[in-house]
Amino acid sequence: MARITSYPKNTPVQPKDTWIGTRASNLMTRNFTAKAVGEYINISGLISISACMLYKFEVTNAGPGDITGVPDLTPFANIKSLDIYAIDISGQNTIGFLDYIVGTEILISEQNEISTFGHYNIDSYTQIGTTSFYTLNLTFIGGIGFIENEKQYDICSFVLSDTDTTYELDSIQNGPNSDIRLIGSDLTENIVKLEAGTNVTLTDTGSNILVDVVDMGDKNYVHDQPVASITWTVQHNLDKFPSCTMVLSTGQQGYGDVTFIDENNLTITFAGAESGKAYIN
């Protein structure tokens, strides 16, 4: 028999190329294809990928290395939670990693089908009683397809790049007291700095900025005239010369002469005594 070193080297390796090896269970010699070796490495998780775990989806009888908690063929878009075993297929204890990434995003993708995946935010991560299963409560962000029984899934920490994000904010509503201004940003850290006028309250909840605007939008005033009169005297205090629409108590639109006294006062004069309302904008 020729020496192994005398055989020519064959690259690249093809899926059907074979190696001779020994089956551990019975010590018998066997041929192993390159494809079979690759598939074994994939399903066993022997090669570690940073920030990724490997699990099999099992609808029933789930145990070590499994995720469960939803029916077979559930669309990724409909998944709100999954139960995950503390140990993944490769034997790694994932508790510390999952604790760390709560509040961030993950990608659950079928191992042999890259276009079948779900992208989620992890809202919470809690142990189920005293078992080794933990519930991941999820908010769906995007994805394609459905989760399938006995298929294997990579679960990886994942965030879409947003380095091109721009922040634009220049809102002046009714003067400086209602202003919300962007005074700085750091795109590398996704940080924006806001400054608000006296009529605007900004509340940082940790994940969102709540804007409470007391005086946002165009000001308006409704003048009620319950007693019929030829002249309606209106004090609107809008600091402007507004438009006026009159609606009479009969439900018809009224027509009168509007006289602006100043930016906060006006009169409306009709041909005869009228009652109703004046809508000042």
Short mmCIF file of C-alpha atoms in Angstrom, two decimals:
data_model
loop_
_atom_site.label_atom_id
_atom_site.label_comp_id
_atom_site.label_asym_id
_atom_site.label_seq_id
_atom_site.Cartn_x
_atom_site.Cartn_y
_atom_site.Cartn_z
CA MET A 1 0.00 0.00 0.00
CA ALA A 2 1.36 3.41 -0.97
CA ARG A 3 2.33 5.91 1.68
CA ILE A 4 -0.33 8.54 2.40
CA THR A 5 2.16 11.28 1.63
CA SER A 6 2.49 9.96 -1.92
CA TYR A 7 -1.13 10.75 -2.81
CA PRO A 8 -1.80 14.11 -4.54
CA LYS A 9 -3.38 16.93 -2.53
CA ASN A 10 -6.87 17.78 -3.72
CA THR A 11 -8.25 21.28 -3.08
CA PRO A 12 -10.82 22.59 -2.68
CA VAL A 13 -12.53 19.91 -0.63
CA GLN A 14 -15.75 18.67 -2.24
CA PRO A 15 -18.89 17.60 -0.31
CA LYS A 16 -18.51 13.95 -1.38
CA ASP A 17 -14.79 13.69 -0.57
CA THR A 18 -14.23 11.04 2.09
CA TRP A 19 -11.94 10.27 5.01
CA ILE A 20 -11.31 6.90 6.55
CA GLY A 21 -11.93 6.80 10.27
CA THR A 22 -13.01 4.61 13.16
CA ARG A 23 -16.50 4.48 14.64
CA ALA A 24 -16.06 5.03 18.39
CA SER A 25 -18.96 2.79 19.41
CA ASN A 26 -17.63 -0.41 17.78
CA LEU A 27 -14.10 0.52 16.65
CA MET A 28 -14.99 -0.41 13.06
CA THR A 29 -13.44 1.42 10.11
CA ARG A 30 -15.80 3.73 8.22
CA ASN A 31 -15.76 6.35 5.46
CA PHE A 32 -16.83 9.88 6.47
CA THR A 33 -17.73 12.47 3.81
CA ALA A 34 -16.76 16.11 4.03
CA LYS A 35 -20.44 17.03 3.96
CA ALA A 36 -21.26 14.71 6.88
CA VAL A 37 -18.40 16.08 8.96
CA GLY A 38 -19.54 19.64 8.28
CA GLU A 39 -23.15 18.86 9.19
CA TYR A 40 -22.03 17.17 12.42
CA ILE A 41 -20.01 20.22 13.44
CA ASN A 42 -23.02 22.44 12.74
CA ILE A 43 -25.61 20.42 14.64
CA SER A 44 -23.33 19.78 17.61
CA GLY A 45 -22.20 23.40 17.97
CA LEU A 46 -18.61 22.33 18.40
CA ILE A 47 -17.31 25.50 16.77
CA SER A 48 -18.05 28.49 18.97
CA ILE A 49 -19.31 31.72 17.40
CA SER A 50 -19.10 34.78 19.61
CA ALA A 51 -22.47 36.04 20.94
CA CYS A 52 -24.34 33.04 19.47
CA MET A 53 -26.06 29.98 20.94
CA LEU A 54 -27.37 26.87 19.20
CA TYR A 55 -30.77 25.34 20.02
CA LYS A 56 -33.26 22.89 18.52
CA PHE A 57 -36.95 23.77 18.48
CA GLU A 58 -39.04 21.04 20.09
CA VAL A 59 -42.81 21.30 20.47
CA THR A 60 -43.01 18.45 23.01
CA ASN A 61 -40.59 16.64 25.33
CA ALA A 62 -38.14 19.56 25.28
CA GLY A 63 -34.97 19.22 27.31
CA PRO A 64 -31.31 20.25 27.25
CA GLY A 65 -30.39 22.13 24.08
CA ASP A 66 -34.02 22.90 23.19
CA ILE A 67 -36.33 25.88 22.82
CA THR A 68 -40.08 25.44 23.02
CA GLY A 69 -43.26 27.29 24.03
CA VAL A 70 -45.16 27.85 20.76
CA PRO A 71 -46.93 25.49 18.30
CA ASP A 72 -45.14 24.04 15.30
CA LEU A 73 -44.99 26.36 12.25
CA THR A 74 -45.76 29.49 14.28
CA PRO A 75 -44.82 32.56 12.18
CA PHE A 76 -41.90 34.45 13.67
CA ALA A 77 -44.08 37.58 13.62
CA ASN A 78 -46.53 35.92 16.05
CA ILE A 79 -43.95 34.80 18.62
CA LYS A 80 -44.19 36.84 21.82
CA SER A 81 -42.23 34.46 24.07
CA LEU A 82 -40.12 31.30 23.97
CA ASP A 83 -39.00 28.88 26.66
CA ILE A 84 -35.27 28.20 26.46
CA TYR A 85 -33.18 25.60 28.30
CA ALA A 86 -30.23 26.91 30.27
CA ILE A 87 -27.82 24.62 28.37
CA ASP A 88 -27.57 24.83 24.58
CA ILE A 89 -26.69 22.02 22.15
CA SER A 90 -22.94 22.56 22.53
CA GLY A 91 -23.20 22.17 26.31
CA GLN A 92 -22.70 25.85 27.08
CA ASN A 93 -24.50 27.34 30.08
CA THR A 94 -26.22 30.41 28.60
CA ILE A 95 -27.70 31.98 31.75
CA GLY A 96 -25.03 34.63 32.25
CA PHE A 97 -25.08 35.63 28.59
CA LEU A 98 -28.87 35.91 28.45
CA ASP A 99 -28.93 37.92 31.68
CA TYR A 100 -26.49 40.34 30.11
CA ILE A 101 -28.38 40.89 26.83
CA VAL A 102 -31.88 41.41 28.31
CA GLY A 103 -33.18 44.67 26.87
CA THR A 104 -31.19 44.26 23.66
CA GLU A 105 -31.94 42.52 20.36
CA ILE A 106 -31.48 38.94 19.14
CA LEU A 107 -31.76 37.14 15.81
CA ILE A 108 -33.23 33.62 15.76
CA SER A 109 -32.32 32.07 12.41
CA GLU A 110 -32.72 28.57 11.01
CA GLN A 111 -29.25 27.08 10.78
CA ASN A 112 -29.47 25.88 7.17
CA GLU A 113 -31.80 28.57 5.83
CA ILE A 114 -30.55 32.11 6.32
CA SER A 115 -33.76 33.69 4.98
CA THR A 116 -35.87 32.08 7.70
CA PHE A 117 -35.46 34.22 10.81
CA GLY A 118 -37.03 36.37 13.49
CA HIS A 119 -35.54 39.58 14.87
CA TYR A 120 -36.64 40.51 18.40
CA ASN A 121 -36.03 42.69 21.39
CA ILE A 122 -35.69 40.72 24.65
CA ASP A 123 -38.11 42.39 27.06
CA SER A 124 -37.45 40.07 30.02
CA TYR A 125 -35.86 36.75 30.97
CA THR A 126 -37.30 34.77 33.88
CA GLN A 127 -36.83 31.27 35.27
CA ILE A 128 -39.81 28.89 35.11
CA GLY A 129 -40.20 27.72 38.69
CA THR A 130 -37.19 25.69 39.76
CA THR A 131 -36.66 24.13 36.31
CA SER A 132 -33.77 24.73 33.95
CA PHE A 133 -36.10 26.45 31.50
CA TYR A 134 -36.34 30.23 31.23
CA THR A 135 -38.95 32.32 29.44
CA LEU A 136 -37.78 34.95 26.97
CA ASN A 137 -40.48 37.61 26.53
CA LEU A 138 -39.98 39.10 23.10
CA THR A 139 -41.09 42.03 20.95
CA PHE A 140 -41.01 41.27 17.22
CA ILE A 141 -38.97 43.68 15.11
CA GLY A 142 -38.83 41.91 11.75
CA GLY A 143 -38.30 38.60 10.02
CA ILE A 144 -39.49 36.04 7.48
CA GLY A 145 -41.06 32.60 7.77
CA PHE A 146 -41.96 30.41 10.73
CA ILE A 147 -40.33 28.25 13.40
CA GLU A 148 -40.40 24.52 12.61
CA ASN A 149 -40.30 21.49 14.88
CA GLU A 150 -36.93 19.70 15.19
CA LYS A 151 -35.09 22.34 13.17
CA GLN A 152 -31.98 23.92 14.65
CA TYR A 153 -31.66 27.64 15.24
CA ASP A 154 -28.79 29.99 15.91
CA ILE A 155 -29.74 32.56 18.55
CA CYS A 156 -27.37 35.52 18.34
CA SER A 157 -27.06 38.98 19.81
CA PHE A 158 -27.91 41.20 16.86
CA VAL A 159 -28.43 44.90 16.17
CA LEU A 160 -28.90 46.44 12.74
CA SER A 161 -26.28 49.05 11.98
CA ASP A 162 -27.55 52.61 12.25
CA THR A 163 -24.32 54.50 11.79
CA ASP A 164 -25.97 56.56 9.05
CA THR A 165 -28.69 57.82 11.40
CA THR A 166 -29.19 61.56 11.32
CA TYR A 167 -31.05 63.61 13.88
CA GLU A 168 -33.01 66.65 12.81
CA LEU A 169 -35.12 68.74 15.12
CA ASP A 170 -35.96 72.40 14.83
CA SER A 171 -39.48 73.03 16.07
CA ILE A 172 -40.62 76.52 17.00
CA GLN A 173 -44.31 76.63 17.85
CA ASN A 174 -45.82 79.94 18.99
CA GLY A 175 -42.59 81.49 20.10
CA PRO A 176 -39.60 80.40 22.19
CA ASN A 177 -41.66 79.14 25.12
CA SER A 178 -42.89 76.19 23.02
CA ASP A 179 -39.55 75.44 21.39
CA ILE A 180 -37.90 71.99 21.27
CA ARG A 181 -34.31 72.30 20.09
CA LEU A 182 -31.62 69.79 19.19
CA ILE A 183 -28.46 71.11 20.84
CA GLY A 184 -26.08 68.18 20.24
CA SER A 185 -25.70 64.58 19.07
CA ASP A 186 -23.22 61.73 19.11
CA LEU A 187 -23.92 59.28 16.27
CA THR A 188 -21.36 56.77 17.53
CA GLU A 189 -23.27 56.42 20.81
CA ASN A 190 -26.77 57.15 19.43
CA ILE A 191 -27.11 60.08 21.82
CA VAL A 192 -29.05 63.27 21.21
CA LYS A 193 -29.31 66.29 23.49
CA LEU A 194 -32.56 68.21 23.59
CA GLU A 195 -33.49 71.56 25.08
CA ALA A 196 -37.09 72.59 25.67
CA GLY A 197 -38.90 75.85 26.24
CA THR A 198 -40.94 76.61 29.34
CA ASN A 199 -44.12 75.13 27.86
CA VAL A 200 -42.48 71.78 26.98
CA THR A 201 -41.53 69.01 29.42
CA LEU A 202 -39.08 66.26 28.40
CA THR A 203 -39.07 63.04 30.45
CA ASP A 204 -36.32 60.43 30.00
CA THR A 205 -37.77 56.95 30.69
CA GLY A 206 -34.50 55.19 29.94
CA SER A 207 -35.55 53.98 26.49
CA ASN A 208 -37.80 56.78 25.23
CA ILE A 209 -38.12 60.53 25.50
CA LEU A 210 -41.65 61.62 26.41
CA VAL A 211 -42.60 65.07 25.19
CA ASP A 212 -45.39 66.87 27.04
CA VAL A 213 -46.32 70.03 25.19
CA VAL A 214 -48.54 72.55 26.93
CA ASP A 215 -48.53 75.11 24.17
CA MET A 216 -47.80 73.26 20.91
CA GLY A 217 -49.69 73.96 17.71
CA ASP A 218 -51.63 77.04 16.59
CA LYS A 219 -53.53 78.76 19.42
CA ASN A 220 -57.29 79.13 19.23
CA TYR A 221 -60.16 80.50 21.30
CA VAL A 222 -63.93 79.97 21.33
CA HIS A 223 -66.10 82.95 22.32
CA ASP A 224 -69.53 82.04 23.66
CA GLN A 225 -72.24 84.67 23.18
CA PRO A 226 -75.41 83.32 24.90
CA VAL A 227 -77.18 86.72 24.98
CA ALA A 228 -78.17 88.15 21.62
CA SER A 229 -76.32 91.35 20.80
CA ILE A 230 -75.48 93.43 17.73
CA THR A 231 -71.85 93.73 18.88
CA TRP A 232 -69.84 90.84 20.33
CA THR A 233 -66.79 91.91 22.34
CA VAL A 234 -64.11 89.22 22.26
CA GLN A 235 -60.98 89.10 24.42
CA HIS A 236 -59.00 86.12 23.02
CA ASN A 237 -55.44 86.83 24.31
CA LEU A 238 -53.82 85.02 21.39
CA ASP A 239 -51.16 87.67 20.77
CA LYS A 240 -52.05 87.89 17.09
CA PHE A 241 -54.65 89.11 14.61
CA PRO A 242 -56.65 85.87 14.13
CA SER A 243 -59.26 84.67 11.69
CA CYS A 244 -62.86 84.50 12.94
CA THR A 245 -65.72 82.15 12.09
CA MET A 246 -69.14 82.85 13.56
CA VAL A 247 -71.81 80.18 14.08
CA LEU A 248 -75.23 81.49 15.16
CA SER A 249 -77.46 79.77 17.70
CA THR A 250 -79.65 78.69 14.75
CA GLY A 251 -76.73 76.60 13.46
CA GLN A 252 -76.17 78.88 10.47
CA GLN A 253 -72.90 80.64 9.76
CA GLY A 254 -73.01 84.26 10.80
CA TYR A 255 -71.58 87.20 8.93
CA GLY A 256 -70.42 90.32 10.74
CA ASP A 257 -67.78 93.01 10.54
CA VAL A 258 -64.63 92.15 12.50
CA THR A 259 -62.70 95.02 14.03
CA PHE A 260 -59.31 94.34 15.59
CA ILE A 261 -58.74 96.46 18.67
CA ASP A 262 -55.27 95.03 19.23
CA GLU A 263 -53.56 91.61 19.13
CA ASN A 264 -55.70 90.34 22.00
CA ASN A 265 -59.10 92.00 21.51
CA LEU A 266 -61.64 92.37 18.70
CA THR A 267 -65.30 93.13 18.12
CA ILE A 268 -67.81 91.53 15.76
CA THR A 269 -70.74 93.69 14.58
CA PHE A 270 -73.89 92.18 13.03
CA ALA A 271 -76.82 93.84 11.23
CA GLY A 272 -79.10 92.74 14.06
CA ALA A 273 -78.83 91.18 17.51
CA GLU A 274 -77.44 87.62 17.32
CA SER A 275 -76.32 84.91 19.76
CA GLY A 276 -73.97 81.98 19.12
CA LYS A 277 -70.25 81.29 19.11
CA ALA A 278 -67.18 82.78 17.48
CA TYR A 279 -64.26 80.47 16.65
CA ILE A 280 -61.05 82.45 16.80
CA ASN A 281 -57.88 80.94 15.20
#
